[in-house]
Coordinates of C-alpha atoms in Angstrom, one line a residue:
X1 CA -75.9 -143.1 115.0
X2 CA -72.9 -140.8 115.5
X3 CA -69.5 -141.0 117.2
X4 CA -67.8 -138.1 118.9
X5 CA -64.7 -136.2 117.8
X6 CA -62.6 -134.0 120.1
X7 CA -64.1 -130.5 120.2
X8 CA -66.2 -128.7 117.6
X9 CA -65.9 -129.4 113.9
X10 CA -64.8 -125.9 112.9
X11 CA -64.1 -127.0 109.3
X12 CA -67.7 -128.0 108.8
X13 CA -69.0 -124.8 110.3
X14 CA -66.7 -122.7 108.1
X15 CA -67.7 -124.4 104.9
X16 CA -71.4 -124.2 105.8
X17 CA -71.1 -120.5 106.3
X18 CA -69.2 -120.2 103.0
X19 CA -71.9 -122.0 101.2
X20 CA -74.7 -120.1 102.9
X21 CA -76.5 -123.2 104.2
X22 CA -78.3 -123.1 107.5
X23 CA -78.4 -126.1 109.8
X24 CA -82.0 -126.9 108.8
X25 CA -81.1 -126.4 105.2
X26 CA -78.3 -128.9 105.3
X27 CA -80.4 -131.5 107.2
X28 CA -83.1 -131.2 104.5
X29 CA -80.6 -131.6 101.7
X30 CA -79.0 -134.6 103.3
X31 CA -82.4 -136.3 103.9
X32 CA -83.3 -135.6 100.3
X33 CA -80.1 -137.0 98.9
X34 CA -80.5 -140.1 101.1
X35 CA -84.1 -140.6 99.8
X36 CA -82.7 -140.6 96.3
X37 CA -80.4 -143.5 97.3
X38 CA -83.2 -145.4 99.0
X39 CA -82.3 -144.3 102.5
X40 CA -84.8 -143.1 105.1
X41 CA -83.0 -140.3 107.1
X42 CA -84.5 -138.0 109.7
X43 CA -81.8 -135.5 110.4
X44 CA -82.9 -132.0 111.6
X45 CA -81.2 -128.7 112.5
X46 CA -80.3 -130.2 116.0
X47 CA -78.5 -133.0 114.3
X48 CA -76.4 -130.6 112.3
X49 CA -75.7 -128.5 115.4
X50 CA -74.2 -131.5 117.1
X51 CA -72.0 -132.2 114.0
X52 CA -70.7 -128.7 114.1
X53 CA -70.5 -127.7 117.8
X54 CA -69.8 -131.1 119.4
X55 CA -67.9 -132.8 116.6
X56 CA -70.3 -135.7 116.3
X57 CA -69.6 -137.8 113.2
X58 CA -72.7 -139.4 111.6
X59 CA -72.1 -143.0 110.5
X60 CA -72.8 -144.9 107.3
X61 CA -73.3 -142.9 104.1
X62 CA -74.2 -139.6 105.9
X63 CA -70.7 -138.0 105.7
X64 CA -70.6 -138.5 102.0
X65 CA -74.1 -137.1 101.6
X66 CA -73.1 -134.1 103.6
X67 CA -70.2 -133.5 101.3
X68 CA -72.5 -134.0 98.3
X69 CA -75.1 -131.6 99.6
X70 CA -72.6 -128.8 100.3
X71 CA -70.9 -129.5 96.9
X72 CA -74.2 -129.0 95.1
X73 CA -74.5 -125.6 96.7
X74 CA -70.9 -124.6 96.0
X75 CA -70.9 -126.0 92.5
X76 CA -67.8 -128.1 93.0
X77 CA -66.7 -131.4 94.7
X78 CA -66.2 -131.2 98.4
X79 CA -63.8 -133.8 99.8
X80 CA -64.4 -135.2 103.3
X81 CA -61.2 -133.7 104.7
X82 CA -62.4 -130.2 103.8
X83 CA -65.4 -130.6 106.1
X84 CA -63.6 -132.3 108.9
X85 CA -65.0 -135.8 108.2
X86 CA -62.0 -137.5 106.6
X87 CA -62.0 -140.0 109.5
X88 CA -65.6 -141.1 108.8
X89 CA -66.3 -144.7 107.9
X90 CA -64.9 -145.2 104.3
X91 CA -67.1 -148.2 103.6
X92 CA -69.8 -146.4 101.6
X93 CA -67.2 -145.7 98.8
X94 CA -65.5 -149.1 98.7
X95 CA -66.3 -151.0 95.5
X96 CA -68.0 -148.1 93.8
X97 CA -64.9 -146.8 91.9
X98 CA -64.2 -147.7 88.3
X99 CA -60.6 -146.6 88.0
X100 CA -59.0 -145.9 84.6
X101 CA -55.6 -147.4 85.7
X102 CA -55.3 -151.1 86.0
X103 CA -53.2 -151.0 89.2
X104 CA -55.9 -148.9 90.8
X105 CA -58.5 -151.3 89.5
X106 CA -56.8 -154.2 91.3
X107 CA -56.6 -152.1 94.5
X108 CA -60.3 -151.2 94.2
X109 CA -61.4 -154.9 93.8
X110 CA -59.1 -156.3 96.5
X111 CA -60.3 -153.6 99.0
X112 CA -63.8 -154.8 98.4
X113 CA -63.0 -158.5 98.8
X114 CA -61.3 -157.8 102.2
X115 CA -64.1 -155.5 103.4
X116 CA -66.7 -158.2 102.8
X117 CA -64.8 -160.7 104.9
X118 CA -64.4 -158.1 107.7
X119 CA -68.1 -157.6 107.6
X120 CA -68.8 -161.3 107.9
X121 CA -66.5 -161.6 110.9
X122 CA -68.3 -158.7 112.6
X123 CA -71.4 -160.9 112.5
X124 CA -74.8 -160.8 110.9
X125 CA -73.7 -159.3 107.7
X126 CA -71.4 -156.7 109.3
X127 CA -70.6 -153.8 107.0
X128 CA -73.4 -154.5 104.6
X129 CA -75.9 -153.9 107.4
X130 CA -74.6 -150.3 107.8
X131 CA -75.0 -149.9 104.0
X132 CA -78.5 -151.4 103.9
X133 CA -80.7 -149.6 101.4
X134 CA -77.8 -147.6 99.9
X135 CA -78.3 -149.0 96.4
X136 CA -78.1 -146.1 93.9
X137 CA -78.7 -146.8 90.2
X138 CA -76.8 -143.6 89.3
X139 CA -73.6 -145.3 90.6
X140 CA -73.7 -147.4 87.4
X141 CA -73.5 -144.4 85.1
X142 CA -69.7 -143.8 85.2
X143 CA -68.7 -147.5 85.0
X144 CA -71.0 -148.0 82.0
X145 CA -69.8 -145.0 80.1
X146 CA -66.1 -145.8 80.7
X147 CA -66.6 -149.4 79.7
X148 CA -68.4 -148.3 76.5
X149 CA -65.6 -145.9 75.6
X150 CA -62.7 -148.2 76.3
X151 CA -63.7 -151.9 76.8
X152 CA -60.1 -153.1 77.1
X153 CA -56.9 -152.0 78.7
X154 CA -53.8 -151.9 76.5
X155 CA -51.7 -154.1 78.8
X156 CA -52.2 -155.8 82.2
X157 CA -48.7 -157.3 82.6
X158 CA -47.5 -156.9 86.2
X159 CA -44.4 -157.3 88.2
X160 CA -45.0 -157.5 91.9
X161 CA -42.6 -155.6 94.2
X162 CA -40.0 -157.7 95.8
X163 CA -40.8 -158.4 99.5
X164 CA -38.6 -156.5 102.0
X165 CA -38.9 -159.2 104.7
X166 CA -39.6 -162.8 105.1
X167 CA -43.0 -163.8 103.9
X168 CA -45.1 -165.3 106.7
X169 CA -48.3 -166.5 105.1
X170 CA -49.4 -168.4 102.1
X171 CA -51.5 -165.4 100.9
X172 CA -48.5 -163.1 101.3
X173 CA -46.3 -165.5 99.4
X174 CA -48.9 -165.6 96.6
X175 CA -48.7 -161.9 96.2
X176 CA -45.0 -162.2 95.3
X177 CA -45.3 -165.3 93.2
X178 CA -45.4 -165.7 89.4
X179 CA -49.0 -166.5 88.4
X180 CA -49.5 -169.2 85.9
X181 CA -52.4 -170.8 83.9
X182 CA -52.9 -173.5 86.5
X183 CA -53.7 -170.8 89.1
X184 CA -56.3 -169.3 86.8
X185 CA -57.8 -172.7 86.1
X186 CA -58.5 -173.2 89.8
X187 CA -60.4 -170.0 89.9
X188 CA -62.5 -171.0 86.9
X189 CA -63.2 -174.4 88.5
X190 CA -64.4 -172.6 91.6
X191 CA -66.6 -170.3 89.6
X192 CA -68.2 -173.3 87.8
X193 CA -68.8 -175.2 91.1
X194 CA -70.3 -172.0 92.6
X195 CA -72.6 -171.5 89.6
X196 CA -74.0 -175.0 90.0
X197 CA -74.6 -174.6 93.8
X198 CA -76.2 -171.2 93.3
X199 CA -78.7 -172.5 90.7
X200 CA -79.6 -175.6 92.8
X201 CA -79.6 -174.1 96.3
X202 CA -79.9 -170.3 96.0
X203 CA -77.5 -167.5 96.7
X204 CA -77.8 -167.9 100.5
X205 CA -76.6 -171.5 100.6
X206 CA -73.5 -171.9 102.7
X207 CA -71.5 -173.3 99.8
X208 CA -72.4 -170.3 97.7
X209 CA -71.2 -168.0 100.5
X210 CA -67.7 -169.4 100.0
X211 CA -67.4 -167.2 96.8
X212 CA -66.4 -164.0 98.7
X213 CA -63.9 -166.1 100.7
X214 CA -62.4 -167.5 97.5
X215 CA -62.1 -163.9 96.2
X216 CA -60.3 -162.8 99.3
X217 CA -58.1 -165.8 99.9
X218 CA -57.4 -167.0 96.4
X219 CA -58.1 -164.3 93.8
X220 CA -56.8 -161.2 95.6
X221 CA -53.3 -162.5 96.2
X222 CA -53.1 -163.6 92.6
X223 CA -54.2 -160.2 91.3
X224 CA -51.4 -158.7 93.4
X225 CA -48.8 -161.1 92.1
X226 CA -46.7 -161.1 88.9
X227 CA -48.0 -162.2 85.5
X228 CA -47.6 -161.8 81.8
X229 CA -50.2 -160.0 79.7
X230 CA -51.6 -163.2 78.5
X231 CA -51.9 -164.8 81.9
X232 CA -53.1 -161.6 83.4
X233 CA -56.0 -161.3 80.9
X234 CA -57.1 -164.8 81.8
X235 CA -56.7 -164.0 85.5
X236 CA -58.8 -160.9 85.3
X237 CA -61.4 -162.8 83.3
X238 CA -61.7 -165.6 85.9
X239 CA -61.8 -163.1 88.7
X240 CA -64.5 -161.1 86.9
X241 CA -66.6 -164.2 86.6
X242 CA -66.3 -164.9 90.4
X243 CA -67.0 -161.3 91.3
X244 CA -70.1 -161.1 89.1
X245 CA -71.2 -164.4 90.7
X246 CA -70.7 -162.9 94.2
X247 CA -72.8 -160.0 93.1
X248 CA -75.5 -162.3 91.7
X249 CA -75.6 -164.2 95.0
X250 CA -75.9 -161.0 97.0
X251 CA -78.7 -159.9 94.7
X252 CA -80.5 -163.2 95.2
X253 CA -80.2 -162.9 99.0
X254 CA -81.4 -159.3 99.1
X255 CA -78.1 -157.6 99.7
X256 CA -78.5 -155.0 96.9
X257 CA -75.8 -152.7 98.1
X258 CA -73.2 -155.5 98.1
X259 CA -74.3 -156.7 94.8
X260 CA -73.9 -153.3 93.2
X261 CA -70.3 -153.0 94.4
X262 CA -69.4 -156.5 93.1
X263 CA -71.0 -155.8 89.8
X264 CA -69.0 -152.6 89.3
X265 CA -65.7 -154.3 90.1
X266 CA -66.6 -157.3 87.9
X267 CA -67.2 -154.9 85.0
X268 CA -63.8 -153.2 85.6
X269 CA -62.1 -156.6 85.7
X270 CA -63.8 -157.7 82.5
X271 CA -62.4 -154.6 80.9
X272 CA -58.9 -155.6 82.1
X273 CA -59.5 -159.1 80.7
X274 CA -60.4 -157.5 77.3
X275 CA -63.5 -159.8 77.4
X276 CA -66.3 -157.7 75.9
X277 CA -69.0 -160.5 76.1
X278 CA -68.3 -161.0 79.8
X279 CA -68.5 -157.2 80.3
X280 CA -71.9 -157.4 78.6
X281 CA -73.0 -160.2 80.9
X282 CA -72.1 -158.0 83.9
X283 CA -74.1 -155.1 82.4
X284 CA -77.0 -157.5 81.8
X285 CA -76.8 -158.5 85.5
X286 CA -76.8 -154.8 86.5
X287 CA -79.8 -154.3 84.2
X288 CA -81.8 -157.1 85.9
X289 CA -81.0 -155.6 89.3
X290 CA -82.0 -152.1 88.3
X291 CA -85.2 -153.4 86.8
X292 CA -85.9 -155.5 89.9
X293 CA -85.4 -152.4 92.1
X294 CA -87.9 -150.3 90.1
X295 CA -85.5 -148.5 87.8
X296 CA -86.7 -149.9 84.5
X297 CA -85.6 -147.1 82.2
X298 CA -82.0 -147.5 83.6
X299 CA -82.4 -151.2 83.1
X300 CA -83.1 -150.6 79.4
X301 CA -80.0 -148.4 79.1
X302 CA -77.8 -151.0 80.8
X303 CA -79.0 -153.9 78.6
X304 CA -78.6 -151.8 75.4
X305 CA -75.1 -150.9 76.5
X306 CA -74.3 -154.7 76.7
X307 CA -75.8 -155.1 73.2
X308 CA -74.1 -152.1 71.6
X309 CA -70.5 -153.2 72.4
X310 CA -71.1 -156.8 71.5
X311 CA -72.4 -156.4 68.0
X312 CA -70.2 -158.6 65.8
X313 CA -68.3 -160.0 68.8
X314 CA -70.7 -162.1 70.9
X315 CA -72.2 -165.4 69.8
X316 CA -75.9 -165.6 68.7
X317 CA -76.9 -167.2 72.0
X318 CA -75.2 -164.4 74.0
X319 CA -76.9 -161.7 71.9
X320 CA -80.2 -163.5 72.5
X321 CA -79.7 -163.3 76.3
X322 CA -78.9 -159.6 76.2
X323 CA -82.0 -158.9 74.1
X324 CA -84.1 -160.9 76.6
X325 CA -82.8 -158.8 79.5
X326 CA -83.7 -155.7 77.5
X327 CA -87.2 -157.1 77.0
X328 CA -87.5 -157.6 80.8
X329 CA -86.7 -153.9 81.4
X330 CA -89.1 -152.7 78.7
X331 CA -91.9 -154.8 80.1
X332 CA -91.4 -153.5 83.6
X333 CA -91.5 -150.0 82.2
X334 CA -94.8 -150.8 80.6
X335 CA -93.7 -150.5 77.0
X336 CA -95.4 -153.5 75.4
X337 CA -94.3 -152.8 71.9
X338 CA -90.6 -152.4 72.8
X339 CA -90.8 -155.6 74.9
X340 CA -92.4 -157.6 72.1
X341 CA -89.8 -156.4 69.6
X342 CA -86.9 -157.3 72.0
X343 CA -88.5 -160.7 72.7
X344 CA -88.8 -161.4 69.0
X345 CA -85.2 -160.4 68.4
X346 CA -84.1 -162.6 71.3
X347 CA -85.9 -165.6 69.9
X348 CA -84.5 -165.0 66.5
X349 CA -80.9 -164.9 67.8
X350 CA -81.6 -168.0 69.8
X351 CA -82.8 -169.8 66.7
X352 CA -79.7 -168.8 64.8
X353 CA -77.4 -170.3 67.5
X354 CA -75.8 -173.6 66.8
X355 CA -74.4 -176.4 68.9
X356 CA -70.8 -175.8 67.8
X357 CA -70.8 -172.1 68.6
X358 CA -68.1 -170.8 70.9
X359 CA -70.5 -169.8 73.6
X360 CA -68.9 -168.8 76.9
X361 CA -69.1 -171.3 79.8
X362 CA -71.0 -168.8 82.0
X363 CA -73.9 -168.9 79.5
X364 CA -74.5 -172.6 80.1
X365 CA -77.8 -171.9 81.9
X366 CA -79.4 -170.2 78.9
X367 CA -81.7 -172.4 76.9
X368 CA -85.1 -172.1 75.2
X369 CA -86.7 -173.0 78.5
X370 CA -85.0 -170.0 80.1
X371 CA -86.1 -167.8 77.2
X372 CA -89.7 -168.9 77.8
X373 CA -89.5 -168.3 81.5
X374 CA -88.4 -164.7 81.1
X375 CA -90.9 -164.1 78.3
X376 CA -93.6 -165.2 80.7
X377 CA -92.3 -162.7 83.3
X378 CA -92.4 -160.0 80.6
X379 CA -96.0 -160.7 79.8
X380 CA -96.8 -160.9 83.6
X381 CA -95.6 -157.4 84.0
X382 CA -97.6 -156.4 80.9
X383 CA -100.7 -158.1 82.4
X384 CA -101.3 -160.5 79.5
X385 CA -102.1 -163.7 81.4
X386 CA -102.8 -165.7 78.2
X387 CA -99.3 -165.1 77.0
X388 CA -97.9 -165.8 80.4
X389 CA -99.6 -169.2 80.5
X390 CA -98.4 -170.1 77.0
X391 CA -94.8 -169.4 77.8
X392 CA -94.9 -170.8 81.3
X393 CA -96.2 -174.1 80.1
X394 CA -93.2 -174.3 77.8
X395 CA -90.8 -173.2 80.6
X396 CA -92.2 -175.9 83.0
X397 CA -92.3 -178.6 80.4
X398 CA -88.9 -180.0 81.4
X399 CA -88.3 -179.4 85.1
X400 CA -84.8 -180.1 86.2
X401 CA -83.0 -180.5 89.5
X402 CA -80.1 -178.5 88.2
X403 CA -82.0 -175.2 88.2
X404 CA -84.2 -175.5 91.3
X405 CA -84.5 -171.8 92.0
X406 CA -85.5 -171.0 88.4
X407 CA -88.2 -173.8 88.6
X408 CA -89.6 -172.2 91.8
X409 CA -89.8 -168.8 90.2
X410 CA -91.5 -170.2 87.2
X411 CA -94.1 -171.8 89.3
X412 CA -94.9 -168.5 91.0
X413 CA -95.3 -166.8 87.7
X414 CA -97.6 -169.6 86.6
X415 CA -99.7 -169.1 89.7
X416 CA -100.1 -165.4 89.0
X417 CA -101.2 -166.1 85.5
X418 CA -103.7 -168.6 86.6
X419 CA -105.0 -166.2 89.2
X420 CA -105.4 -163.4 86.7
X421 CA -107.2 -165.8 84.4
X422 CA -109.7 -166.5 87.2
X423 CA -108.4 -170.0 87.9
X424 CA -108.1 -169.9 91.7
X425 CA -107.6 -173.7 92.1
X426 CA -104.8 -173.8 89.6
X427 CA -103.2 -170.7 91.1
X428 CA -103.2 -172.3 94.6
X429 CA -101.9 -175.6 93.2
X430 CA -99.0 -173.9 91.4
X431 CA -98.4 -171.7 94.5
X432 CA -98.2 -174.7 96.8
X433 CA -95.6 -176.3 94.5
X434 CA -93.6 -173.1 94.5
X435 CA -93.6 -172.9 98.3
X436 CA -92.3 -176.4 98.4
X437 CA -89.5 -175.6 96.1
X438 CA -88.7 -172.3 97.9
X439 CA -88.4 -174.2 101.2
X440 CA -85.5 -176.2 99.8
X441 CA -83.4 -173.3 98.8
X442 CA -82.0 -170.1 100.3
X443 CA -83.2 -167.3 98.0
X444 CA -84.7 -164.0 99.2
X445 CA -85.8 -163.3 95.7
X446 CA -87.8 -166.5 95.5
X447 CA -89.4 -165.7 98.9
X448 CA -90.3 -162.2 97.6
X449 CA -92.0 -163.8 94.6
X450 CA -94.0 -166.0 96.9
X451 CA -94.9 -163.0 99.1
X452 CA -96.1 -161.1 96.1
X453 CA -98.3 -164.0 95.1
X454 CA -99.9 -164.1 98.6
X455 CA -100.5 -160.4 98.4
X456 CA -102.4 -160.9 95.1
X457 CA -104.4 -163.6 96.8
X458 CA -105.6 -161.4 99.7
X459 CA -109.0 -160.7 98.1
X460 CA -109.6 -164.5 98.4
X461 CA -108.3 -164.7 101.9
X462 CA -111.4 -166.5 103.3
X463 CA -111.1 -169.3 100.7
X464 CA -109.9 -172.6 102.4
X465 CA -107.4 -173.2 99.5
X466 CA -105.8 -169.7 100.0
X467 CA -105.7 -170.2 103.8
X468 CA -104.0 -173.5 103.4
X469 CA -101.4 -172.0 101.0
X470 CA -100.7 -169.1 103.4
X471 CA -100.2 -171.6 106.2
X472 CA -97.8 -173.6 104.2
X473 CA -95.8 -170.5 103.3
X474 CA -95.7 -169.2 106.9
X475 CA -92.3 -170.9 107.8
X476 CA -90.8 -169.5 104.7
X477 CA -91.9 -166.0 105.3
X478 CA -90.9 -165.8 108.9
X479 CA -87.5 -167.4 108.4
X480 CA -84.5 -165.0 108.6
X481 CA -83.5 -163.5 105.2

């Protein structure tokens, strides 16, 4: 869709002439750039003519793609104001920056928190709907390289400017208050509560959806307040945990574009916190998302970035998890030898971990059961059903109500292994249990796992057992995402 300006966009016409790009050529370049970001665009020479002669402004990511397309031809960056599109919707850029300056980092994060709430108030996902499909794995390149080069800021001490008028709201008052350890403790408690709800009910549960609200109402004003370097480090760390969690929940509910922005801001906040293991955890989350989206090679790079900076810093259990995430990416890329080596290393690190190690609280979910579950998924991707069954049996040996979503995912993986081993009855039985679990939580990712299983069962569609499973899954598959 487009909205209309007043009169022709002479700036865009002038730059197009300077670059020697025809209307059809620009349309083609914009469509191609959109396809690289997962967008399906169908602009043509008539579309470009409207932008130039009638001043129509394309919505969503299109203005930024136009600038990028022209910039590629000119061999230099092209800002939106140069092509008369400075008033275009800024949303596509919010949350993607990884500023070098701490103050700019605070502004980048708080802008994202406020945008998310505005989107929710607009109804039905708001701004994230206009960004649907705009996930771009290349957006992780600059944040990752900057974090690797400088994983900590020299100082984060901040003195908030004095208010020029009476402060009318609690949030505004917080922005001018002195932040203390008790304020940070509340954020960490919120993160711990949200982690438990997310594991038990999925990222789409209404309690989990309170995380973005907590970031806007509680965390943002504190980031804009006054704090010492010590308190500031803790504040950035707690906010980074919440932001990563918001990204994980968005990822679980299929909002990949929102997840990406949260992850980038979480990594920047972890750098301000000087918390290298937490930064590695964010990178591991990015890796899992990239792998899930089909960018396995980039997933390997992100996992290895997490590992590289944490050598000699992170606990054995933490290093084990990072290696496990790397194994997931190798397996998805079809590199069995690399996946097996990473799994062996992950298991070795886990065996070296001890009860008294100073493991971070955010790693509480990671146990040998989780290792087995992810190892099973690696071997599923490598089409080795015997290994899948072996690890899945261990992963399911101690079901727990604390990690309901994880249990459901393991059941689907088990069903796939049984199917590939020729055990249709066992596959349908595990699939039925998985559907029952999926019906109790709100997780688009779990639903996608079930959908994939049903797709694999299509050759047996006339079997009564398969027909019954498909009927049981129907309410799950037709429910709104």
